[in-house]
Amino acid sequence: MLAAATALALPAMAQQNHASDSATIKKLYNEALSSTESYENLRYLTKKIGARLSGSPQAAAAVEWSRQVMEEMNLDTVYLQEVMVPHWVRGDKEIGRVYNSKLMGTVDMNIAALGASVGTGKQGLSAEVVEVQNFEELEKLGKKKVKGKIVFFNRPFDNTHIHTMAAYSGAVDQRGGGPVAAAKLGAVGVLVRSMANEIQDVPHTGNTRYEEGVQQIPAAAISTRDAEQLSSLLKDDPNLKFYMRMTSETLPDVLSYNVIGELKGTEKPDEIIVVGGHLDSWDIGEGAHDDGTGCMQSIEVLRLFNELGIKPKRTVRAVLFMNEENGLRGGRKYAEIAKAKGEKHIAAIESDAGGFTPRGFGIDGTDAQYSKALTWKALLAPYGLHDLTRGGGGADIGPLKGQGTVALIGFRPDSQRYFDYHHTEIDTFEQVNRREMQLGAASMASLAYLISQYGL
Amino acid sequence: MLAAATALALPAMAQQNHASDSATIKKLYNEALSSTESYENLRYLTKKIGARLSGSPQAAAAVEWSRQVMEEMNLDTVYLQEVMVPHWVRGDKEIGRVYNSKLMGTVDMNIAALGASVGTGKQGLSAEVVEVQNFEELEKLGKKKVKGKIVFFNRPFDNTHIHTMAAYSGAVDQRGGGPVAAAKLGAVGVLVRSMANEIQDVPHTGNTRYEEGVQQIPAAAISTRDAEQLSSLLKDDPNLKFYMRMTSETLPDVLSYNVIGELKGTEKPDEIIVVGGHLDSWDIGEGAHDDGTGCMQSIEVLRLFNELGIKPKRTVRAVLFMNEENGLRGGRKYAEIAKAKGEKHIAAIESDAGGFTPRGFGIDGTDAQYSKALTWKALLAPYGLHDLTRGGGGADIGPLKGQGTVALIGFRPDSQRYFDYHHTEIDTFEQVNRREMQLGAASMASLAYLISQYGL
């Protein structure tokens, strides 16, 4: 009692106590690894609700369910934040088919419309294919060789990157920029090699972009195995025809929500630490690693604090952002409201790289913030959190940048398996290891705890 | 040319060249991540040969196939090392069944005979069950309460350990020592809760022991889910009967082999660095993580050296040990022959913890050896190899201990998923991620390269 009273009398000192922090972090890990609550929450989200693209009934279900989960947790506040989101629908299962005139045969190919893509019309479209590795090659081909054709972007991941995110970054320009670049040269459609390290049968969807004044042409991801095969068939018959049929379309925007719950700080309630993930997912698979785990981990951070009776000195807020995948409207709205309210965010930690074994955090902040985080290295290393690197953040928390000196922190799990599942029908609950996901939640809770104690 | 000649003229200096080593290590990783050869080798071993318990025809196939793989690799030497191994066979699929007299119903339970266990006879055996958490509880029960019964060891993994190997170490005494302890008190059979972190349906087999002069009673692993259920049923009806039927038996020893391939050192061929795993596996599943990956990674180390034209100064030898799982005869024989030949081993690196993302190495050696390894930390850290810890080694290389100053080094991959698959029918090729396995091979090759250049 005396010790507690003394501690309360000297809040301003914020003297770091390594032994006590170490014990608290151990408790956070023990509890995270002993309770199956976050894992069972993920099971519900993925199995009972499932895929939850912005604007879908399932996204609405995910909002209401996660609100109820947090309402039952004895938090200080739980609320929704209105946000209008795009409403794109995939329509019928896509058809992709090659007709090789030399063989007089057809080969079906696994394709998936890219998010935001227009459809082909119910009749589908059929055209010759030109294969390129990048935009420079496309430019060199010029209008004459591209007009009326389907442009096939087939640059693979560079497998020599140790971090698969680097391989993704080196290839994803094809998916985002392909349709506009191809349409400018008169192409009628686009196929993009799936964003994956492996040779697989499943296509990987993901968002693409159109530009005002440029024809909107249909664009689909093709599985890496079929991309290899299509490339091979094109060598045999450069004039083969590809048939694609997609009935995807964009409907009017829909009202949706960010879901927010928080524990108020006991000493500096105005200083806010966000832990978050995105509640929406693509419309295929179950959005387990992307980003069911990030959301369930964020809720788990608050549960761990409550369960262990940890009263954070600064406010810790879980934010389940809506519409990361195809619009980022939730992240933008959150930052807009934070600014309008004059809220003071000191840190935001996003988990949107899968529920894999934690390796560390990427920190986008000032030199002083980074140095302060490094003083915690010895506390985090026993849990395998060795990578405390400069640069980080995440898509949803990105719009907060520049509001005061908020540090944007990306939780960094092991990256090796992420693009096996990312944006596919096999991103399911079964691919998530309970312990790996729990360790992630404990990692986020540990860092949030240290920041709540000592600021950043 | 001049630079190379100079380097050759000054071999004794062994001046460490960080920049050059860093470049070589990068090349090792690039090649490992770009070639699918080791992964396809694993596919062959697991899918075309499959489970390969010592003494089985499949173990013989694995010996011949891996010998052929290495013969085709342009190594300096490939040879077999004779070793007599135990030949235990599981027999019929086991039956485990509870009869609850209160419910007048039966419940089937997933059990698997433990390696070395005797059978029950074809009629099976039926007895009441006493549940204990540890040997102390068993002792307290005494002969009166144990005689004629099946002892059910049900202490679970402690999930709060960050490294799952620690949880395994804390529970596996039940599997190894259960039958002798129970038999001494007159028990007629043993059930052991499977060695796993998760609640699952698959039983985890593994070796057990008998002692001369103590009755050999049948012992089986029971799946964690059924262990939970049995425990619950026992609370309802402490007098329930458990029926178990196993036709396992031990046949006469069989001739088998360690499979060895090596690249001779250019400067100190008498100084040997072993990279190894064990070629045998349990007889259920495919022995993918345990230890197909370790063997294929060991072969891959030699392939990487060859492919990149790296001529090691010291001899690098891949050893695929036979009979790690139920006898360790291969490891013992290898050490015995090494001693008899007067071979000088300076280091042995074993991969037998699964084909998961590398985290580091555990080093069992002198202070000087450990200090020297730490000087390479900056070279290994970019690849996530942060854990260079004291203590390590591995079962197969263990018998080398004390031969000169050989450092025994355990390759340490991420441990979270290992006991989901270990010794079960789901330890299959599909559970291995290509990149994770390749990163492991590159990690082993990098350390072997540094030791081959500079000694240890």
Short mmCIF file of N, CA, C and O in Angstrom, two decimals, chain B residues 293-381:
data_model
loop_
_atom_site.label_atom_id
_atom_site.label_comp_id
_atom_site.label_asym_id
_atom_site.label_seq_id
_atom_site.Cartn_x
_atom_site.Cartn_y
_atom_site.Cartn_z
N THR B 293 13.30 -32.21 -43.54
CA THR B 293 13.87 -30.91 -43.85
C THR B 293 15.34 -30.83 -43.42
O THR B 293 16.17 -30.31 -44.16
N GLY B 294 15.66 -31.36 -42.24
CA GLY B 294 17.05 -31.31 -41.77
C GLY B 294 18.00 -32.02 -42.71
O GLY B 294 19.12 -31.56 -42.98
N CYS B 295 17.57 -33.18 -43.24
CA CYS B 295 18.42 -33.93 -44.17
C CYS B 295 18.57 -33.19 -45.50
O CYS B 295 19.67 -33.07 -46.03
N MET B 296 17.45 -32.69 -46.01
CA MET B 296 17.52 -32.02 -47.31
C MET B 296 18.30 -30.71 -47.20
O MET B 296 19.01 -30.31 -48.12
N GLN B 297 18.20 -30.05 -46.06
CA GLN B 297 19.00 -28.84 -45.83
C GLN B 297 20.48 -29.17 -45.76
O GLN B 297 21.32 -28.41 -46.28
N SER B 298 20.82 -30.29 -45.16
CA SER B 298 22.23 -30.67 -45.04
C SER B 298 22.83 -30.95 -46.41
O SER B 298 23.95 -30.53 -46.71
N ILE B 299 22.09 -31.66 -47.24
CA ILE B 299 22.54 -31.89 -48.62
C ILE B 299 22.64 -30.56 -49.36
O ILE B 299 23.58 -30.30 -50.12
N GLU B 300 21.66 -29.70 -49.12
CA GLU B 300 21.62 -28.40 -49.81
C GLU B 300 22.85 -27.54 -49.47
O GLU B 300 23.34 -26.80 -50.33
N VAL B 301 23.35 -27.66 -48.26
CA VAL B 301 24.57 -26.91 -47.90
C VAL B 301 25.69 -27.25 -48.89
O VAL B 301 26.36 -26.36 -49.42
N LEU B 302 25.87 -28.54 -49.16
CA LEU B 302 26.93 -28.94 -50.10
C LEU B 302 26.61 -28.45 -51.52
O LEU B 302 27.51 -28.00 -52.24
N ARG B 303 25.33 -28.54 -51.91
CA ARG B 303 24.96 -28.07 -53.25
C ARG B 303 25.23 -26.58 -53.40
O ARG B 303 25.73 -26.12 -54.44
N LEU B 304 24.92 -25.82 -52.36
CA LEU B 304 25.14 -24.37 -52.43
C LEU B 304 26.63 -24.06 -52.62
O LEU B 304 27.00 -23.23 -53.44
N PHE B 305 27.47 -24.74 -51.85
CA PHE B 305 28.92 -24.54 -52.00
C PHE B 305 29.34 -24.85 -53.43
O PHE B 305 30.05 -24.07 -54.06
N ASN B 306 28.91 -25.99 -53.93
CA ASN B 306 29.29 -26.41 -55.28
C ASN B 306 28.78 -25.44 -56.34
O ASN B 306 29.51 -25.03 -57.23
N GLU B 307 27.52 -25.11 -56.22
CA GLU B 307 26.87 -24.26 -57.23
C GLU B 307 27.56 -22.89 -57.31
O GLU B 307 27.70 -22.33 -58.40
N LEU B 308 27.99 -22.39 -56.17
CA LEU B 308 28.61 -21.06 -56.13
C LEU B 308 30.13 -21.13 -56.26
O LEU B 308 30.81 -20.11 -56.20
N GLY B 309 30.66 -22.34 -56.44
CA GLY B 309 32.11 -22.47 -56.59
C GLY B 309 32.90 -22.16 -55.33
O GLY B 309 34.06 -21.76 -55.39
N ILE B 310 32.25 -22.32 -54.19
CA ILE B 310 32.95 -22.07 -52.93
C ILE B 310 33.74 -23.32 -52.55
O ILE B 310 33.17 -24.40 -52.39
N LYS B 311 35.05 -23.17 -52.46
CA LYS B 311 35.91 -24.29 -52.05
C LYS B 311 36.22 -24.09 -50.58
O LYS B 311 37.02 -23.21 -50.23
N PRO B 312 35.61 -24.85 -49.69
CA PRO B 312 35.86 -24.63 -48.26
C PRO B 312 37.30 -24.98 -47.87
O PRO B 312 37.87 -25.94 -48.39
N LYS B 313 37.87 -24.19 -46.99
CA LYS B 313 39.25 -24.46 -46.55
C LYS B 313 39.29 -25.71 -45.68
O LYS B 313 40.29 -26.41 -45.64
N ARG B 314 38.20 -25.92 -44.93
CA ARG B 314 38.11 -27.13 -44.11
C ARG B 314 37.02 -28.03 -44.70
O ARG B 314 36.15 -27.56 -45.42
N THR B 315 37.06 -29.29 -44.36
CA THR B 315 36.11 -30.24 -44.93
C THR B 315 34.69 -30.01 -44.39
O THR B 315 34.50 -29.85 -43.19
N VAL B 316 33.74 -29.96 -45.32
CA VAL B 316 32.33 -29.85 -44.93
C VAL B 316 31.64 -31.15 -45.31
O VAL B 316 31.69 -31.59 -46.46
N ARG B 317 31.04 -31.78 -44.33
CA ARG B 317 30.48 -33.13 -44.50
C ARG B 317 29.01 -33.17 -44.11
O ARG B 317 28.65 -32.78 -43.00
N ALA B 318 28.19 -33.61 -45.02
CA ALA B 318 26.76 -33.81 -44.70
C ALA B 318 26.57 -35.23 -44.21
O ALA B 318 27.01 -36.19 -44.85
N VAL B 319 25.93 -35.37 -43.06
CA VAL B 319 25.67 -36.69 -42.50
C VAL B 319 24.17 -36.86 -42.27
O VAL B 319 23.55 -36.07 -41.55
N LEU B 320 23.59 -37.87 -42.94
CA LEU B 320 22.19 -38.21 -42.70
C LEU B 320 22.20 -39.40 -41.75
O LEU B 320 22.52 -40.53 -42.15
N PHE B 321 21.91 -39.13 -40.51
CA PHE B 321 21.99 -40.16 -39.47
C PHE B 321 20.78 -41.09 -39.52
O PHE B 321 19.66 -40.65 -39.74
N MET B 322 21.03 -42.36 -39.27
CA MET B 322 19.94 -43.34 -39.19
C MET B 322 19.58 -43.57 -37.72
O MET B 322 20.45 -43.51 -36.86
N ASN B 323 18.26 -43.74 -37.48
CA ASN B 323 17.79 -44.23 -36.18
C ASN B 323 17.88 -43.24 -35.02
O ASN B 323 18.10 -43.60 -33.88
N GLU B 324 17.65 -41.95 -35.33
CA GLU B 324 17.57 -40.99 -34.22
C GLU B 324 16.35 -41.29 -33.36
O GLU B 324 16.41 -41.23 -32.14
N GLU B 325 15.23 -41.62 -34.00
CA GLU B 325 13.96 -41.68 -33.27
C GLU B 325 13.89 -42.75 -32.20
O GLU B 325 13.35 -42.52 -31.12
N ASN B 326 14.38 -43.93 -32.50
CA ASN B 326 14.21 -45.00 -31.52
C ASN B 326 15.47 -45.81 -31.30
O ASN B 326 15.47 -47.03 -31.42
N GLY B 327 16.56 -45.08 -30.98
CA GLY B 327 17.77 -45.82 -30.65
C GLY B 327 19.04 -44.99 -30.70
O GLY B 327 19.98 -45.26 -29.96
N LEU B 328 19.10 -44.01 -31.58
CA LEU B 328 20.29 -43.17 -31.73
C LEU B 328 21.51 -44.00 -32.14
O LEU B 328 22.64 -43.60 -31.91
N ARG B 329 21.24 -45.13 -32.77
CA ARG B 329 22.36 -46.00 -33.13
C ARG B 329 23.26 -45.33 -34.17
O ARG B 329 24.47 -45.51 -34.16
N GLY B 330 22.66 -44.59 -35.09
CA GLY B 330 23.45 -43.93 -36.15
C GLY B 330 24.40 -42.90 -35.58
O GLY B 330 25.58 -42.85 -35.95
N GLY B 331 23.89 -42.08 -34.69
CA GLY B 331 24.72 -41.05 -34.06
C GLY B 331 25.87 -41.67 -33.27
O GLY B 331 27.01 -41.21 -33.33
N ARG B 332 25.55 -42.74 -32.55
CA ARG B 332 26.59 -43.40 -31.74
C ARG B 332 27.65 -44.04 -32.63
O ARG B 332 28.84 -43.95 -32.37
N LYS B 333 27.18 -44.70 -33.68
CA LYS B 333 28.11 -45.36 -34.59
C LYS B 333 29.03 -44.34 -35.26
O LYS B 333 30.23 -44.56 -35.41
N TYR B 334 28.43 -43.23 -35.66
CA TYR B 334 29.22 -42.20 -36.33
C TYR B 334 30.35 -41.72 -35.42
O TYR B 334 31.51 -41.62 -35.84
N ALA B 335 30.02 -41.45 -34.16
CA ALA B 335 31.03 -40.96 -33.21
C ALA B 335 32.08 -42.03 -32.94
O ALA B 335 33.28 -41.74 -32.83
N GLU B 336 31.64 -43.27 -32.85
CA GLU B 336 32.55 -44.39 -32.59
C GLU B 336 33.58 -44.52 -33.72
O GLU B 336 34.78 -44.67 -33.47
N ILE B 337 33.10 -44.44 -34.95
CA ILE B 337 34.00 -44.57 -36.10
C ILE B 337 34.94 -43.36 -36.19
O ILE B 337 36.13 -43.50 -36.48
N ALA B 338 34.39 -42.18 -35.91
CA ALA B 338 35.22 -40.97 -35.94
C ALA B 338 36.37 -41.10 -34.96
O ALA B 338 37.52 -40.76 -35.27
N LYS B 339 36.06 -41.64 -33.80
CA LYS B 339 37.09 -41.81 -32.76
C LYS B 339 38.12 -42.83 -33.21
O LYS B 339 39.34 -42.61 -33.10
N ALA B 340 37.62 -43.93 -33.73
CA ALA B 340 38.52 -45.00 -34.17
C ALA B 340 39.45 -44.53 -35.28
O ALA B 340 40.63 -44.90 -35.33
N LYS B 341 38.93 -43.71 -36.17
CA LYS B 341 39.74 -43.19 -37.28
C LYS B 341 40.62 -42.02 -36.86
O LYS B 341 41.45 -41.55 -37.64
N GLY B 342 40.39 -41.50 -35.67
CA GLY B 342 41.13 -40.31 -35.24
C GLY B 342 40.75 -39.06 -36.00
O GLY B 342 41.55 -38.15 -36.18
N GLU B 343 39.51 -39.00 -36.45
CA GLU B 343 39.06 -37.81 -37.18
C GLU B 343 38.97 -36.61 -36.24
O GLU B 343 38.61 -36.75 -35.07
N LYS B 344 39.24 -35.44 -36.80
CA LYS B 344 39.21 -34.23 -36.00
C LYS B 344 38.00 -33.37 -36.37
O LYS B 344 38.04 -32.62 -37.35
N HIS B 345 36.94 -33.52 -35.61
CA HIS B 345 35.76 -32.69 -35.84
C HIS B 345 35.92 -31.36 -35.11
O HIS B 345 36.20 -31.35 -33.91
N ILE B 346 35.72 -30.27 -35.83
CA ILE B 346 35.79 -28.98 -35.14
C ILE B 346 34.39 -28.42 -34.84
O ILE B 346 34.21 -27.65 -33.91
N ALA B 347 33.42 -28.82 -35.62
CA ALA B 347 32.04 -28.38 -35.36
C ALA B 347 31.06 -29.34 -36.01
O ALA B 347 31.37 -29.97 -37.02
N ALA B 348 29.89 -29.46 -35.38
CA ALA B 348 28.80 -30.25 -35.96
C ALA B 348 27.52 -29.45 -35.77
O ALA B 348 27.19 -29.02 -34.66
N ILE B 349 26.84 -29.22 -36.89
CA ILE B 349 25.60 -28.43 -36.89
C ILE B 349 24.44 -29.37 -37.22
O ILE B 349 24.42 -29.96 -38.30
N GLU B 350 23.49 -29.51 -36.31
CA GLU B 350 22.36 -30.40 -36.56
C GLU B 350 21.06 -29.61 -36.75
O GLU B 350 20.77 -28.68 -36.01
N SER B 351 20.31 -30.00 -37.76
CA SER B 351 18.98 -29.41 -37.99
C SER B 351 17.95 -30.48 -37.70
O SER B 351 17.72 -31.38 -38.51
N ASP B 352 17.33 -30.41 -36.54
CA ASP B 352 16.30 -31.39 -36.17
C ASP B 352 15.22 -30.73 -35.33
O ASP B 352 14.76 -31.28 -34.34
N ALA B 353 14.83 -29.53 -35.75
CA ALA B 353 13.77 -28.83 -35.02
C ALA B 353 12.74 -28.28 -35.99
O ALA B 353 11.96 -27.39 -35.67
N GLY B 354 12.73 -28.85 -37.21
CA GLY B 354 11.73 -28.46 -38.19
C GLY B 354 12.25 -27.48 -39.22
O GLY B 354 13.25 -26.80 -39.01
N GLY B 355 11.54 -27.41 -40.34
CA GLY B 355 11.95 -26.55 -41.45
C GLY B 355 11.28 -25.18 -41.38
O GLY B 355 10.73 -24.72 -42.37
N PHE B 356 11.36 -24.55 -40.23
CA PHE B 356 10.69 -23.26 -40.03
C PHE B 356 11.68 -22.10 -40.18
O PHE B 356 12.89 -22.33 -40.30
N THR B 357 11.16 -20.89 -40.13
CA THR B 357 12.03 -19.71 -40.29
C THR B 357 13.16 -19.72 -39.26
O THR B 357 12.91 -19.84 -38.07
N PRO B 358 14.40 -19.56 -39.72
CA PRO B 358 15.55 -19.58 -38.80
C PRO B 358 15.53 -18.43 -37.80
O PRO B 358 15.20 -17.30 -38.16
N ARG B 359 15.90 -18.75 -36.57
CA ARG B 359 16.05 -17.72 -35.54
C ARG B 359 17.48 -17.64 -35.05
O ARG B 359 17.87 -16.63 -34.48
N GLY B 360 18.26 -18.72 -35.19
CA GLY B 360 19.64 -18.67 -34.74
C GLY B 360 20.22 -20.05 -34.51
O GLY B 360 19.76 -21.03 -35.12
N PHE B 361 21.23 -20.10 -33.66
CA PHE B 361 21.92 -21.36 -33.35
C PHE B 361 22.17 -21.44 -31.85
O PHE B 361 22.46 -20.43 -31.20
N GLY B 362 22.08 -22.64 -31.32
CA GLY B 362 22.48 -22.89 -29.94
C GLY B 362 23.84 -23.57 -29.97
O GLY B 362 24.01 -24.57 -30.66
N ILE B 363 24.79 -23.02 -29.24
CA ILE B 363 26.18 -23.46 -29.38
C ILE B 363 26.69 -24.07 -28.08
O ILE B 363 26.78 -23.39 -27.05
N ASP B 364 27.02 -25.34 -28.14
CA ASP B 364 27.60 -26.04 -26.99
C ASP B 364 29.09 -26.19 -27.26
O ASP B 364 29.50 -27.07 -28.03
N GLY B 365 29.88 -25.30 -26.71
CA GLY B 365 31.32 -25.33 -26.95
C GLY B 365 32.05 -24.57 -25.86
O GLY B 365 31.47 -24.21 -24.84
N THR B 366 33.33 -24.34 -26.09
CA THR B 366 34.12 -23.61 -25.10
C THR B 366 33.76 -22.12 -25.15
O THR B 366 33.14 -21.64 -26.09
N ASP B 367 34.21 -21.39 -24.12
CA ASP B 367 34.00 -19.94 -24.11
C ASP B 367 34.60 -19.31 -25.36
O ASP B 367 34.01 -18.42 -25.97
N ALA B 368 35.78 -19.79 -25.72
CA ALA B 368 36.47 -19.21 -26.88
C ALA B 368 35.66 -19.47 -28.15
O ALA B 368 35.55 -18.60 -29.02
N GLN B 369 35.13 -20.67 -28.27
CA GLN B 369 34.33 -20.99 -29.46
C GLN B 369 33.08 -20.11 -29.52
O GLN B 369 32.73 -19.58 -30.57
N TYR B 370 32.43 -19.96 -28.37
CA TYR B 370 31.22 -19.15 -28.35
C TYR B 370 31.54 -17.69 -28.68
O TYR B 370 30.84 -17.05 -29.46
N SER B 371 32.63 -17.18 -28.11
CA SER B 371 33.04 -15.80 -28.39
C SER B 371 33.32 -15.61 -29.87
O SER B 371 32.97 -14.59 -30.45
N LYS B 372 33.98 -16.59 -30.46
CA LYS B 372 34.29 -16.48 -31.89
C LYS B 372 33.00 -16.45 -32.71
O LYS B 372 32.87 -15.65 -33.64
N ALA B 373 32.07 -17.30 -32.35
CA ALA B 373 30.79 -17.32 -33.08
C ALA B 373 30.10 -15.96 -32.97
O ALA B 373 29.50 -15.47 -33.93
N LEU B 374 30.22 -15.35 -31.80
CA LEU B 374 29.55 -14.05 -31.61
C LEU B 374 30.14 -12.96 -32.50
O LEU B 374 29.46 -11.98 -32.82
N THR B 375 31.41 -13.13 -32.92
CA THR B 375 32.00 -12.12 -33.81
C THR B 375 31.31 -12.13 -35.18
O THR B 375 31.47 -11.21 -35.97
N TRP B 376 30.55 -13.17 -35.45
CA TRP B 376 29.85 -13.26 -36.74
C TRP B 376 28.41 -12.74 -36.66
O TRP B 376 27.66 -12.82 -37.62
N LYS B 377 28.05 -12.25 -35.50
CA LYS B 377 26.67 -11.84 -35.27
C LYS B 377 26.18 -10.82 -36.31
O LYS B 377 25.06 -10.93 -36.83
N ALA B 378 27.02 -9.85 -36.60
CA ALA B 378 26.60 -8.81 -37.55
C ALA B 378 26.41 -9.37 -38.95
O ALA B 378 25.64 -8.82 -39.75
N LEU B 379 27.12 -10.45 -39.27
CA LEU B 379 26.95 -11.07 -40.58
C LEU B 379 25.64 -11.85 -40.68
O LEU B 379 25.08 -12.00 -41.76
N LEU B 380 25.19 -12.37 -39.54
CA LEU B 380 24.01 -13.25 -39.54
C LEU B 380 22.71 -12.51 -39.23
O LEU B 380 21.64 -12.94 -39.66
N ALA B 381 22.83 -11.39 -38.50
CA ALA B 381 21.62 -10.67 -38.08
C ALA B 381 20.72 -10.23 -39.23
O ALA B 381 19.49 -10.28 -39.11
#
